[in-house]
Amino acid sequence: MNRATTVFLSALDAVIVVAIGLGIPLIPLTVMWAVQFGLSVDWLAFWRAAGDLWLLGNGVDLRLAIDPALALRLGVAGAETPFEVGIAPLGFALLTLLLGTRSGRRLSATPYPVTGAVVGVVVLAALGLAVAFGARDDAAMPSIAQSTVFPAAVYAAGLAIGYAWKARRSPSREPAPDAVLSRRWRSAIASVPETERSLVALALRGGALTAATVVGFSALAMAVILVANFSSIVALYESLQAGLLGGITLTLAQLALLPNLIVWTASWFVGPGFALGAGSGVSPLGTQLGLVPSLPVLGALPQGTPVLGFVGLLVPVAAGFLAAAVLRPVFLRAVAGRQLGGARGRAVRLVGVAVGIGLVGASILALLALWSGGAAGPGRLAEVGPDAGAVWLWAFVELTVSSALGLVAGATSSGAGAAAGASAGASPRSASASGAGAASTLHTAPIDRTAPVDRPAPPSRREAPAAPDTL
């Protein structure tokens, strides 16, 4: 595949990503425009709504202005003045990330991966800017700078994941990164001792594993909660009286918010919980709610103080302990046979790995919490979602302590075995170097009983010629 083909396919992938992201909200909105409104309303209003939703889902802030009469009927404080909405329906960002990962895996098989990645990111940034200008209106004004940067950044992250995921099938014909950047990167990594590199990689793996475990368990718990509170959710659907098309559109909007709800559930398990407006809070210690948005999925929120809510705090603790227990053989191999200053040096490195796991896992969870929240409206709705700082602090303490316990448990149960394995691996070399001294040790080499054995000659008195046989 030549460079021109790579450029064309990369640009086409970026166009497809934007088309899919816009088409998901635009198709039901267009059907609603045709069926429910009878083509009597300007279709551009629905196009602008779809563009705003896609930009908002990729992290772009919107500045909304509501008609004063409508704001008065809503009865929400601060709605009469323009306000910002910054909460991102992460379903759109997740879609952009997954499609970027797919494009990155395809680029890894081409001779021009850097050119393809740059073209794809630039094209998507240009399309994001075009969507921002096309959806711009006095009632909803997306940020121009964020529209250019944020969707392209999400797509670039997906490209990087896809490129690192799939091994390259053909050699790269772009020597500049390989000749300069890659060489400097390899030399910088080689300057770090091997043991320290292994421990840093272990901390990164452990932190990512703990965060993934907490988020995965939160997704399962969210599914169970939705099933258990199905009747309350259906009752809220019926109270809204949105009709068939309105119900479908509302369901799609809630599906776009489903990743946010999973992250909020993870924040609940970590401890700080999340807010649905200023002065509210949903955490294992209790639930305090005021006026909340009329979303049926919010009917699954817990009421009052859960009886065993503190048990949820065991989820990140168990995740950290299990991740450290799974990775403890890697830690033992990394420190086995190294001059680390004795037991004290190993203990220092164990604590360092535990702190690294806590830092990485807490940073991932805090980043997700930061991205899942934001302003959802005027007044008290300006504070929706978890507090990223509190999530980081709680998760760091929980993951650090639990991972340290997991590494200590692994060291006490497998330390003797690792030491024995190390000595056994060194015994053949020491035996060959010691020579005759090995014969005086208590341990002898095993005897091969299948090999022929040279037996000693019989005594000389038995070597006399035999007498002839007689009758």
mmCIF file of N, CA, C and O in Angstrom, residues 194-195 329-343 346 349 415 417-426 429:
data_model
loop_
_atom_site.group_PDB
_atom_site.id
_atom_site.type_symbol
_atom_site.label_atom_id
_atom_site.label_comp_id
_atom_site.label_asym_id
_atom_site.label_seq_id
_atom_site.Cartn_x
_atom_site.Cartn_y
_atom_site.Cartn_z
ATOM 1 N N GLU A 194 17.500 -3.016 35.033
ATOM 2 C CA GLU A 194 16.474 -3.969 34.616
ATOM 3 C C GLU A 194 15.457 -4.240 35.715
ATOM 4 O O GLU A 194 14.249 -4.344 35.463
ATOM 5 N N THR A 195 15.946 -4.333 36.949
ATOM 6 C CA THR A 195 15.025 -4.590 38.059
ATOM 7 C C THR A 195 14.021 -3.460 38.221
ATOM 8 O O THR A 195 12.817 -3.686 38.398
ATOM 9 N N PRO A 329 3.997 -13.402 41.531
ATOM 10 C CA PRO A 329 5.134 -14.152 40.980
ATOM 11 C C PRO A 329 6.057 -13.278 40.131
ATOM 12 O O PRO A 329 7.265 -13.500 40.107
ATOM 13 N N VAL A 330 5.494 -12.303 39.441
ATOM 14 C CA VAL A 330 6.319 -11.391 38.649
ATOM 15 C C VAL A 330 7.226 -10.572 39.570
ATOM 16 O O VAL A 330 8.409 -10.348 39.272
ATOM 17 N N PHE A 331 6.689 -10.112 40.682
ATOM 18 C CA PHE A 331 7.504 -9.363 41.641
ATOM 19 C C PHE A 331 8.624 -10.233 42.211
ATOM 20 O O PHE A 331 9.772 -9.776 42.332
ATOM 21 N N LEU A 332 8.312 -11.473 42.549
ATOM 22 C CA LEU A 332 9.329 -12.355 43.117
ATOM 23 C C LEU A 332 10.431 -12.656 42.106
ATOM 24 O O LEU A 332 11.606 -12.726 42.471
ATOM 25 N N ARG A 333 10.059 -12.843 40.840
ATOM 26 C CA ARG A 333 11.084 -13.074 39.819
ATOM 27 C C ARG A 333 11.932 -11.829 39.591
ATOM 28 O O ARG A 333 13.120 -11.938 39.275
ATOM 29 N N ALA A 334 11.344 -10.653 39.731
ATOM 30 C CA ALA A 334 12.087 -9.424 39.487
ATOM 31 C C ALA A 334 13.128 -9.161 40.572
ATOM 32 O O ALA A 334 14.187 -8.589 40.295
ATOM 33 N N VAL A 335 12.842 -9.557 41.806
ATOM 34 C CA VAL A 335 13.773 -9.285 42.909
ATOM 35 C C VAL A 335 14.614 -10.491 43.276
ATOM 36 O O VAL A 335 15.509 -10.366 44.126
ATOM 37 N N ALA A 336 14.360 -11.649 42.690
ATOM 38 C CA ALA A 336 15.115 -12.857 43.055
ATOM 39 C C ALA A 336 16.539 -12.767 42.518
ATOM 40 O O ALA A 336 16.767 -12.437 41.349
ATOM 41 N N GLY A 337 17.506 -13.046 43.371
ATOM 42 C CA GLY A 337 18.898 -13.076 42.959
ATOM 43 C C GLY A 337 19.498 -11.721 42.672
ATOM 44 O O GLY A 337 20.576 -11.633 42.093
ATOM 45 N N ARG A 338 18.866 -10.605 43.056
ATOM 46 C CA ARG A 338 19.380 -9.265 42.811
ATOM 47 C C ARG A 338 20.015 -8.720 44.095
ATOM 48 O O ARG A 338 19.588 -9.027 45.202
ATOM 49 N N GLN A 339 21.027 -7.873 43.901
ATOM 50 C CA GLN A 339 21.665 -7.199 45.024
ATOM 51 C C GLN A 339 20.851 -5.943 45.340
ATOM 52 O O GLN A 339 21.067 -4.872 44.794
ATOM 53 N N LEU A 340 19.876 -6.097 46.225
ATOM 54 C CA LEU A 340 18.942 -5.005 46.526
ATOM 55 C C LEU A 340 19.086 -4.480 47.952
ATOM 56 O O LEU A 340 18.215 -3.757 48.423
ATOM 57 N N GLY A 341 20.167 -4.841 48.610
ATOM 58 C CA GLY A 341 20.337 -4.382 49.986
ATOM 59 C C GLY A 341 19.662 -5.264 51.007
ATOM 60 O O GLY A 341 19.270 -4.785 52.074
ATOM 61 N N GLY A 342 19.492 -6.535 50.696
ATOM 62 C CA GLY A 342 18.916 -7.467 51.643
ATOM 63 C C GLY A 342 17.411 -7.335 51.770
ATOM 64 O O GLY A 342 16.712 -6.842 50.878
ATOM 65 N N ALA A 343 16.921 -7.780 52.928
ATOM 66 C CA ALA A 343 15.477 -7.776 53.157
ATOM 67 C C ALA A 343 14.920 -6.358 53.180
ATOM 68 O O ALA A 343 13.791 -6.115 52.756
ATOM 69 N N ARG A 346 14.345 -5.178 49.591
ATOM 70 C CA ARG A 346 13.162 -5.804 49.005
ATOM 71 C C ARG A 346 11.879 -5.216 49.585
ATOM 72 O O ARG A 346 10.897 -5.032 48.868
ATOM 73 N N ARG A 349 11.203 -1.898 47.928
ATOM 74 C CA ARG A 349 10.676 -2.046 46.578
ATOM 75 C C ARG A 349 9.245 -2.589 46.590
ATOM 76 O O ARG A 349 8.444 -2.246 45.717
ATOM 77 N N GLY A 415 7.964 -17.263 48.856
ATOM 78 C CA GLY A 415 9.350 -16.834 48.912
ATOM 79 C C GLY A 415 10.317 -17.995 48.972
ATOM 80 O O GLY A 415 11.348 -18.014 48.327
ATOM 81 N N GLY A 417 9.870 -21.052 47.924
ATOM 82 C CA GLY A 417 9.886 -21.751 46.650
ATOM 83 C C GLY A 417 10.699 -21.018 45.610
ATOM 84 O O GLY A 417 11.417 -21.627 44.821
ATOM 85 N N ALA A 418 10.591 -19.665 45.600
ATOM 86 C CA ALA A 418 11.364 -18.897 44.632
ATOM 87 C C ALA A 418 12.846 -18.996 44.921
ATOM 88 O O ALA A 418 13.675 -19.107 44.018
ATOM 89 N N ALA A 419 13.202 -18.947 46.228
ATOM 90 C CA ALA A 419 14.607 -19.067 46.580
ATOM 91 C C ALA A 419 15.158 -20.429 46.212
ATOM 92 O O ALA A 419 16.279 -20.562 45.709
ATOM 93 N N ALA A 420 14.345 -21.466 46.459
ATOM 94 C CA ALA A 420 14.793 -22.812 46.095
ATOM 95 C C ALA A 420 14.950 -22.948 44.601
ATOM 96 O O ALA A 420 15.893 -23.572 44.113
ATOM 97 N N GLY A 421 14.041 -22.341 43.848
ATOM 98 C CA GLY A 421 14.156 -22.413 42.392
ATOM 99 C C GLY A 421 15.397 -21.699 41.892
ATOM 100 O O GLY A 421 16.063 -22.136 40.964
ATOM 101 N N ALA A 422 15.728 -20.548 42.540
ATOM 102 C CA ALA A 422 16.907 -19.807 42.120
ATOM 103 C C ALA A 422 18.178 -20.600 42.401
ATOM 104 O O ALA A 422 19.104 -20.648 41.593
ATOM 105 N N SER A 423 18.244 -21.240 43.589
ATOM 106 C CA SER A 423 19.420 -22.045 43.911
ATOM 107 C C SER A 423 19.520 -23.261 43.016
ATOM 108 O O SER A 423 20.612 -23.672 42.625
ATOM 109 N N ALA A 424 18.365 -23.853 42.662
ATOM 110 C CA ALA A 424 18.397 -25.013 41.776
ATOM 111 C C ALA A 424 18.857 -24.626 40.395
ATOM 112 O O ALA A 424 19.554 -25.377 39.717
ATOM 113 N N GLY A 425 18.454 -23.419 39.940
ATOM 114 C CA GLY A 425 18.892 -22.984 38.626
ATOM 115 C C GLY A 425 20.371 -22.698 38.594
ATOM 116 O O GLY A 425 21.007 -22.785 37.547
ATOM 117 N N ALA A 426 20.984 -22.332 39.740
ATOM 118 C CA ALA A 426 22.398 -22.023 39.765
ATOM 119 C C ALA A 426 23.256 -23.231 40.051
ATOM 120 O O ALA A 426 24.465 -23.184 39.907
ATOM 121 N N ARG A 429 25.672 -24.809 37.144
ATOM 122 C CA ARG A 429 26.845 -24.015 36.829
ATOM 123 C C ARG A 429 27.882 -24.112 37.930
ATOM 124 O O ARG A 429 29.080 -24.207 37.682
#
